Coordinates of C-alpha atoms in Angstrom, one line a residue:
M91 CA -61.5 46.1 9.2
L92 CA -59.9 43.2 7.3
R93 CA -59.4 43.8 3.6
I94 CA -58.6 40.9 1.2
H95 CA -57.5 41.1 -2.5
N96 CA -60.3 39.2 -4.3
S97 CA -58.9 37.6 -7.4
L98 CA -62.4 37.5 -8.9
A99 CA -63.0 41.3 -8.4
R100 CA -59.3 42.1 -9.1
E101 CA -59.2 44.5 -6.1
K102 CA -59.0 44.7 -2.4
Q103 CA -62.3 44.4 -0.7
A104 CA -63.6 44.7 2.9
F105 CA -64.1 41.3 4.3
T106 CA -67.7 40.5 5.3
P107 CA -68.3 36.8 6.2
I108 CA -71.5 35.1 5.3
E109 CA -72.2 34.4 8.9
S110 CA -71.0 37.0 11.4
G111 CA -67.9 35.9 13.4
K112 CA -67.5 32.7 11.3
V113 CA -65.4 31.9 8.2
R114 CA -65.7 29.1 5.8
M115 CA -62.4 28.6 4.0
Y116 CA -61.4 25.9 1.5
V117 CA -57.9 25.5 0.1
C118 CA -56.8 23.1 -2.6
G119 CA -54.4 20.6 -1.1
L120 CA -51.9 18.2 -2.5
T121 CA -52.0 15.2 -4.9
V122 CA -50.2 12.7 -2.7
Y123 CA -47.9 10.8 -5.1
D124 CA -44.6 12.2 -3.9
Y125 CA -43.0 14.5 -1.3
F126 CA -44.3 18.1 -1.8
H127 CA -41.9 20.6 -3.3
I128 CA -40.9 24.0 -1.9
G129 CA -43.4 25.8 -4.2
N130 CA -46.2 23.7 -2.7
A131 CA -44.8 24.6 0.7
R132 CA -45.3 28.3 0.0
T133 CA -49.0 27.9 -0.8
L134 CA -49.6 25.7 2.2
T135 CA -47.7 28.0 4.5
V136 CA -49.5 31.1 3.2
F137 CA -52.9 29.7 4.0
D138 CA -51.8 28.4 7.3
M139 CA -50.8 32.1 8.0
V140 CA -54.3 33.2 6.8
Y141 CA -55.9 30.6 9.0
R142 CA -53.9 31.7 12.1
W143 CA -54.6 35.4 11.5
L144 CA -58.3 35.0 11.0
T145 CA -58.4 33.1 14.3
T146 CA -56.3 35.8 16.0
A147 CA -58.8 38.4 14.6
G148 CA -61.6 36.7 16.5
Y149 CA -63.2 34.6 13.8
E150 CA -64.3 31.0 14.2
V151 CA -62.7 29.4 11.2
K152 CA -63.6 26.1 9.6
Y153 CA -60.6 25.4 7.4
V154 CA -60.9 22.6 4.8
R155 CA -57.9 21.5 2.8
N156 CA -58.4 18.5 0.6
I157 CA -56.2 15.5 -0.3
T158 CA -56.3 14.1 -3.8
D159 CA -55.7 10.4 -3.3
V160 CA -56.8 9.1 -6.7
D161 CA -55.3 10.6 -9.9
D162 CA -53.3 9.7 -13.0
K163 CA -50.0 10.6 -11.4
I164 CA -50.8 8.5 -8.3
I165 CA -51.7 5.5 -10.5
E166 CA -48.6 5.8 -12.6
R167 CA -46.3 6.2 -9.6
A168 CA -47.8 3.2 -7.8
N169 CA -47.4 1.1 -10.9
R170 CA -43.8 2.2 -11.3
N171 CA -43.1 1.4 -7.6
G172 CA -44.9 -1.9 -7.8
E173 CA -47.0 -1.0 -4.7
A174 CA -50.7 -0.6 -4.0
I175 CA -52.2 2.8 -4.5
E176 CA -53.5 2.8 -0.9
A177 CA -50.0 2.0 0.4
L178 CA -48.4 4.9 -1.7
T179 CA -51.0 7.5 -0.7
A180 CA -50.9 6.4 3.0
R181 CA -47.1 6.8 3.0
M182 CA -47.2 10.2 1.2
V183 CA -49.9 11.6 3.5
A184 CA -47.8 10.6 6.5
A185 CA -44.8 12.3 5.0
M186 CA -46.9 15.4 4.2
H187 CA -48.0 15.7 7.8
E188 CA -44.4 15.3 9.0
D189 CA -43.1 18.0 6.7
C190 CA -46.1 20.3 7.5
D191 CA -45.4 19.8 11.2
R192 CA -41.8 20.8 10.8
L193 CA -43.0 24.0 9.0
L194 CA -45.1 24.7 12.1
M195 CA -48.4 24.4 10.3
L196 CA -51.7 23.9 12.1
R197 CA -53.8 21.0 11.0
P198 CA -56.9 22.1 9.0
S199 CA -60.2 21.7 10.7
V200 CA -61.1 19.0 8.1
E201 CA -58.9 17.2 5.6
P202 CA -61.2 15.3 3.3
R203 CA -59.9 12.7 0.9
A204 CA -61.2 12.3 -2.6
T205 CA -61.8 8.6 -2.3
H206 CA -64.0 9.2 0.7
H207 CA -66.4 11.6 -1.2
I208 CA -67.2 9.6 -4.3
D209 CA -70.9 9.6 -3.5
N210 CA -70.8 13.4 -3.1
M211 CA -69.1 13.8 -6.4
L212 CA -71.6 11.6 -8.2
G213 CA -74.5 13.5 -6.5
L214 CA -73.1 16.8 -7.9
I215 CA -72.5 15.3 -11.3
G216 CA -76.2 14.1 -11.3
D217 CA -77.3 17.6 -10.5
L218 CA -75.3 19.0 -13.4
V219 CA -76.6 16.4 -15.8
S220 CA -80.3 17.0 -14.7
K221 CA -79.8 20.7 -15.3
G222 CA -78.3 20.3 -18.8
K223 CA -74.9 21.5 -17.7
A224 CA -73.2 18.1 -18.2
Y225 CA -73.8 15.0 -20.4
P226 CA -72.8 11.3 -20.5
A227 CA -70.9 10.4 -23.6
S228 CA -70.9 7.2 -25.5
N229 CA -67.4 6.2 -24.2
G230 CA -68.6 6.1 -20.6
D231 CA -67.2 9.5 -19.6
V232 CA -69.3 12.4 -18.3
Y233 CA -68.4 15.9 -19.5
Y234 CA -69.2 19.4 -18.4
A235 CA -70.7 21.4 -21.2
V236 CA -68.7 24.7 -20.9
R237 CA -70.9 26.7 -23.2
E238 CA -74.0 26.0 -21.0
F239 CA -72.4 28.1 -18.2
A240 CA -72.7 31.8 -19.1
G241 CA -70.1 32.9 -16.5
Y242 CA -67.2 30.7 -17.7
G243 CA -64.0 32.7 -17.7
K244 CA -65.0 35.3 -15.1
L245 CA -62.2 34.4 -12.7
S246 CA -59.3 34.1 -15.2
G247 CA -60.6 36.7 -17.6
K248 CA -60.5 34.2 -20.4
S249 CA -63.4 34.1 -22.9
I250 CA -64.6 30.8 -24.5
D251 CA -64.0 32.1 -28.0
D252 CA -60.5 33.2 -27.2
L253 CA -59.8 29.8 -25.6
R254 CA -61.1 28.1 -28.8
A255 CA -58.8 30.3 -30.9
G256 CA -55.7 30.3 -28.8
E257 CA -55.5 27.1 -26.9
R258 CA -54.3 23.7 -28.2
I259 CA -57.1 21.3 -27.3
A260 CA -56.9 17.6 -28.1
V261 CA -59.6 16.4 -30.4
D262 CA -62.0 14.1 -28.7
G263 CA -65.0 12.9 -30.8
H264 CA -66.9 12.1 -27.7
K265 CA -67.2 15.7 -26.6
R266 CA -69.7 18.2 -27.9
D267 CA -67.1 20.9 -27.7
P268 CA -63.3 20.6 -27.4
L269 CA -63.4 22.9 -24.3
D270 CA -65.7 20.5 -22.3
F271 CA -63.9 18.9 -19.4
V272 CA -64.4 15.5 -17.8
L273 CA -66.3 15.0 -14.6
W274 CA -66.3 11.2 -14.6
K275 CA -63.8 8.9 -16.3
A276 CA -64.9 5.5 -17.5
A277 CA -62.9 2.7 -15.9
K278 CA -59.7 1.4 -17.6
P279 CA -58.1 -2.0 -16.9
H280 CA -56.1 -2.3 -13.7
E281 CA -57.2 1.2 -12.4
P282 CA -59.3 1.9 -9.3
H283 CA -62.9 2.4 -10.1
W284 CA -66.3 2.9 -8.4
C285 CA -69.8 1.9 -9.6
S286 CA -72.2 4.6 -10.8
C287 CA -75.3 5.0 -13.0
Y288 CA -72.8 6.0 -15.8
G289 CA -70.9 2.8 -15.4
E290 CA -67.7 1.9 -13.5
G291 CA -65.2 4.8 -13.4
R292 CA -63.5 7.4 -11.2
P293 CA -63.8 11.1 -10.8
G294 CA -62.1 13.8 -12.8
W295 CA -59.8 16.1 -10.9
H296 CA -61.9 19.3 -10.9
I297 CA -65.1 17.8 -9.5
E298 CA -63.4 16.8 -6.3
C299 CA -63.1 20.3 -4.8
S300 CA -66.6 21.4 -5.8
A301 CA -68.1 18.3 -4.2
M302 CA -66.0 18.3 -1.0
S303 CA -66.4 22.0 -0.5
R304 CA -70.2 21.7 -0.8
A305 CA -70.2 18.7 1.6
E306 CA -68.1 20.4 4.2
L307 CA -69.0 24.1 3.9
G308 CA -72.2 24.5 2.0
E309 CA -73.0 25.9 -1.4
T310 CA -71.5 29.3 -0.9
I311 CA -68.2 29.8 1.1
D312 CA -66.3 32.8 2.3
I313 CA -62.7 32.2 1.1
H314 CA -61.2 29.8 -1.5
G315 CA -57.5 29.6 -1.8
G316 CA -54.7 28.0 -3.8
G317 CA -51.7 28.6 -5.9
W318 CA -51.8 31.1 -8.8
D319 CA -51.4 28.3 -11.3
L320 CA -54.8 26.8 -10.2
Q321 CA -56.8 29.9 -11.3
F322 CA -57.2 28.4 -14.7
P323 CA -58.5 25.8 -15.5
H324 CA -59.0 24.3 -12.0
H325 CA -60.7 27.1 -10.2
E326 CA -62.5 28.3 -13.2
N327 CA -64.0 24.8 -13.6
E328 CA -64.9 24.7 -9.9
I329 CA -67.0 27.8 -10.4
A330 CA -68.7 26.4 -13.4
Q331 CA -69.5 23.1 -11.6
S332 CA -70.6 24.6 -8.3
E333 CA -72.6 27.5 -9.6
G334 CA -74.0 25.5 -12.5
A335 CA -75.5 23.1 -9.9
S336 CA -76.6 25.5 -7.2
G337 CA -77.4 28.7 -9.2
K338 CA -75.7 30.5 -6.3
P339 CA -72.4 32.3 -6.0
F340 CA -69.7 29.7 -5.1
V341 CA -67.0 31.8 -3.4
N342 CA -67.1 35.4 -2.1
Y343 CA -63.4 35.9 -1.9
W344 CA -60.8 34.1 -4.1
M345 CA -57.2 34.2 -2.9
H346 CA -54.2 33.1 -4.9
A347 CA -50.6 32.7 -3.7
A348 CA -47.9 33.7 -6.2
F349 CA -45.1 31.5 -7.5
L350 CA -41.9 30.6 -5.8
N351 CA -39.0 30.7 -8.3
M352 CA -35.7 28.8 -8.1
D353 CA -32.7 31.1 -8.6
N354 CA -34.9 33.5 -10.7
E355 CA -36.4 30.8 -12.8
K356 CA -39.8 29.1 -12.5
M357 CA -39.5 25.6 -11.1
S358 CA -39.5 23.0 -13.8
K359 CA -38.7 19.3 -13.9
S360 CA -37.1 19.8 -17.3
L361 CA -34.7 22.4 -15.8
G362 CA -34.0 20.1 -12.9
N363 CA -34.6 22.8 -10.4
V364 CA -37.5 21.3 -8.4
F365 CA -36.5 20.6 -4.8
T366 CA -38.8 18.9 -2.3
T367 CA -39.4 20.6 1.0
R368 CA -38.0 17.6 2.7
E369 CA -34.7 17.9 0.8
I370 CA -34.3 21.4 2.0
L371 CA -35.3 20.7 5.6
V372 CA -32.8 17.8 5.8
K373 CA -30.0 20.3 5.1
L374 CA -31.0 22.5 8.1
D375 CA -30.6 22.0 11.8
P376 CA -33.7 20.2 13.2
V377 CA -34.1 22.8 16.0
Q378 CA -34.5 25.8 13.7
G379 CA -34.7 24.5 10.1
G380 CA -38.5 24.3 9.8
E381 CA -39.1 27.7 11.3
T382 CA -36.4 29.2 9.1
V383 CA -38.1 27.9 5.9
R384 CA -41.5 29.1 7.2
F385 CA -39.9 32.6 7.9
F386 CA -38.4 32.7 4.4
L387 CA -41.7 31.7 2.8
L388 CA -43.7 34.4 4.5
R389 CA -41.3 37.3 4.3
G390 CA -42.6 38.3 0.9
H391 CA -46.2 39.2 0.4
Y392 CA -48.3 36.2 -0.6
R393 CA -49.3 37.8 -4.0
S394 CA -45.7 38.6 -4.9
E395 CA -43.3 36.0 -6.4
I396 CA -40.4 35.1 -4.2
N397 CA -37.0 33.7 -5.2
Y398 CA -35.3 30.7 -3.6
T399 CA -31.6 30.2 -3.4
W400 CA -29.6 28.7 -0.5
D401 CA -28.0 32.1 0.2
I402 CA -31.4 33.8 0.4
L403 CA -32.6 31.1 2.8
Q404 CA -29.5 31.6 4.9
E405 CA -30.1 35.3 5.0
A406 CA -33.6 34.7 6.3
R407 CA -32.2 32.3 8.8
G408 CA -29.9 35.0 10.2
A409 CA -32.7 37.5 10.3
L410 CA -34.9 35.1 12.3
A411 CA -32.0 34.3 14.6
S412 CA -31.6 38.0 15.4
L413 CA -35.1 38.0 16.8
Y414 CA -34.4 34.9 18.9
T415 CA -31.1 36.4 20.1
A416 CA -33.1 39.4 21.4
L417 CA -35.4 37.1 23.3
R418 CA -32.4 35.1 24.7
D419 CA -30.7 38.2 25.9
V420 CA -33.8 39.9 27.3
P421 CA -36.1 37.2 28.7
P422 CA -39.8 38.0 28.1
A423 CA -42.0 39.0 31.0
P424 CA -43.8 36.0 32.4
A425 CA -47.0 35.0 30.6
A426 CA -49.0 35.5 33.8
D427 CA -47.9 39.2 33.9
F428 CA -48.5 39.9 30.2
E429 CA -51.5 40.3 28.0
L430 CA -51.3 41.3 24.4
D431 CA -52.8 44.8 24.1
W432 CA -53.7 45.7 20.5
N433 CA -53.7 49.4 21.5
D434 CA -50.0 49.3 22.0
P435 CA -48.4 51.2 19.1
H436 CA -46.3 48.3 17.9
A437 CA -49.2 45.8 18.1
R438 CA -51.6 48.3 16.4
R439 CA -49.2 48.7 13.4
F440 CA -48.8 44.9 13.3
H441 CA -52.6 44.5 13.3
E442 CA -53.0 47.1 10.6
A443 CA -50.5 45.4 8.4
M444 CA -52.1 42.0 8.7
S445 CA -55.5 43.5 8.2
D446 CA -54.4 45.0 4.9
D447 CA -54.5 41.8 2.8
F448 CA -52.2 39.9 5.1
N449 CA -49.2 42.2 4.6
T450 CA -46.5 40.0 6.2
P451 CA -43.6 42.2 5.0
M452 CA -45.0 45.2 6.9
A453 CA -45.8 43.0 9.9
F454 CA -42.3 41.6 10.0
A455 CA -40.9 45.1 9.9
V456 CA -42.7 45.8 13.2
L457 CA -41.0 42.7 14.7
F458 CA -37.6 44.0 13.7
E459 CA -38.5 47.4 15.2
L460 CA -39.3 45.7 18.4
R461 CA -36.0 43.7 18.3
N462 CA -34.1 47.0 18.0
E463 CA -36.0 48.5 21.0
I464 CA -35.5 45.4 23.1
N465 CA -31.7 45.5 22.4
R466 CA -31.7 49.2 23.4
T467 CA -34.0 49.2 26.4
R468 CA -33.6 45.6 27.8
D469 CA -37.4 45.7 28.4
G470 CA -38.9 42.3 29.2
R471 CA -42.4 43.5 28.4
L472 CA -41.3 44.4 24.9
A473 CA -39.8 41.0 24.6
A474 CA -43.1 39.4 25.6
L475 CA -44.8 41.5 23.0
L476 CA -42.3 40.4 20.3
R477 CA -42.9 36.8 21.2
A478 CA -46.7 37.2 21.3
L479 CA -46.9 39.0 17.9
G480 CA -44.6 36.5 16.3
G481 CA -46.8 33.7 17.8
T482 CA -49.8 34.9 15.8
L483 CA -48.0 33.8 12.7
G484 CA -46.4 30.7 14.1
F485 CA -43.0 32.2 15.0
L486 CA -40.7 32.7 18.1
Q487 CA -42.3 30.0 20.3
A488 CA -39.1 27.8 20.6
D489 CA -36.6 28.1 23.4
P490 CA -34.4 31.1 22.4
A491 CA -31.2 29.7 23.8
A492 CA -31.7 26.4 22.1
F493 CA -32.6 28.1 18.8
V494 CA -29.4 30.3 18.8
Q495 CA -27.3 27.3 19.9
G496 CA -28.7 25.3 17.0
M497 CA -27.7 28.1 14.7
A498 CA -24.2 28.0 16.0
A499 CA -24.0 24.2 15.6
A500 CA -25.3 24.3 12.1
D501 CA -22.8 27.0 11.2
E502 CA -20.0 24.9 12.7
T503 CA -21.1 21.8 10.7
A504 CA -21.1 23.8 7.5
E505 CA -17.6 25.2 8.2
I506 CA -16.2 21.7 8.9
E507 CA -17.8 20.2 5.7
A508 CA -16.3 23.1 3.7
L509 CA -12.8 22.4 5.2
I510 CA -13.2 18.7 4.5
A511 CA -14.1 19.5 0.9
A512 CA -11.1 21.9 0.6
R513 CA -8.8 19.2 2.0
A514 CA -10.1 16.7 -0.6
E515 CA -9.4 19.2 -3.4
A516 CA -5.8 19.8 -2.0
K517 CA -5.1 16.0 -1.9
K518 CA -6.5 15.7 -5.5
A519 CA -4.1 18.4 -6.6
R520 CA -1.3 16.5 -4.7
N521 CA -0.8 19.6 -2.5
F522 CA -0.2 17.4 0.6
A523 CA 1.2 20.2 2.7
E524 CA -2.1 22.2 2.3
A525 CA -4.1 19.0 3.0
D526 CA -2.1 18.4 6.2
R527 CA -2.6 22.1 7.2
I528 CA -6.3 21.8 6.8
R529 CA -6.4 18.5 8.8
D530 CA -4.5 20.2 11.6
E531 CA -7.0 23.1 11.6
I532 CA -9.9 20.7 11.8
K533 CA -8.1 18.7 14.6
A534 CA -7.6 22.0 16.6
R535 CA -11.4 22.3 16.6
G536 CA -11.7 19.0 18.4
I537 CA -12.7 17.1 15.4
I538 CA -11.5 13.6 14.4
L539 CA -11.4 12.8 10.7
E540 CA -11.7 9.2 9.4
D541 CA -10.7 8.6 5.8
G542 CA -12.3 5.5 4.1
A543 CA -13.2 4.1 0.8
G544 CA -16.5 6.0 0.8
G545 CA -14.8 9.3 1.6
T546 CA -14.1 11.2 4.8
T547 CA -16.3 11.2 7.8
W548 CA -15.9 13.2 11.0
R549 CA -16.8 13.1 14.7
K550 CA -16.1 15.2 17.7
A551 CA -13.2 14.0 19.9

């Protein structure tokens, strides 16, 4: 029996889908104005893991993950770059897919774009206006009337009165209440816009997910996921919009992935500690880098914050390599001779861990137990089991020898770069004897150094 921690109920609950054997899952995707950062990567990877495990558990899953391709940040970035919005978003969507592929993510069943669902958004807004839950304002905007939805705050635990007292809300004379939020923004010069009965404009951010979820999955869905930071106001507003229009429950199980911190601090542009996933992947060997990052992102439970440092990533890399080394040294039994048996004690414990709110730390512990037994018994069927269990989460499907060789090559590269940096420091300190010694050490490794105006480069002899 699968149990999921439901953010709305604030407890683990047995999972019962709306339709037996089928799951409707919606996850908030990316706003495509830049490469996605490592915190985004955690959320995307978590729900790829959820998608994979639900499929492994026998469910037919329709997984919808949206793309926001019209937004203030997109407009600002396109203007700064001097490029068309469509060109920017097309470039960033392509980059997103490249980076997701390197992290071994499966593509969602559907990946709707906001600009392709304007009519659905306007239809939902029309429903809300007709039911008195939203209103057109004199400035051409359309607002959601928060006080007209009795359940506002039930996901986040915030009350309207507390929000009024404790939040700083910009004064807007066009709103009936400062807490009301925009559904449709009146057109501004030189911004993309669409025609509507409210005038030319574009959608607000929150309405996108309610409209696309309704269009792709229906009025009530099984699972809605996203990062913890989206719980309020985005997901709270989605509930108000969707339930305000339908009068039905919007989501049966809410799931939220916790933050990824950078060196024990929350990521922040002001602190300069925001790194894109692409930046990190570029520093790793292409054979094993993406799987290493994926392994790091899933080692912690999805509801627990995890900490990123380069050293922690390297530790995860070594742990993953130990699993591949076992598979290299003890080749798995041929696929034709092996079938995953969930009654096997290891497989059963793995299944129990994943069925307990997707407990990847406990599932990974089973993989390491298997590694130890493989190293002790040299049993090819255990190796096949290790590979099969890892495969349910997107791991251990690469060629083991190539993976381990890639690790060695990456380690050698790091060592050479460190020696070159040490030689440069020695030359700067005018310690030429030490610089020559380091050069000889590098040469003994079969490496040729080439000093130039731009610094030192190297190649194998």
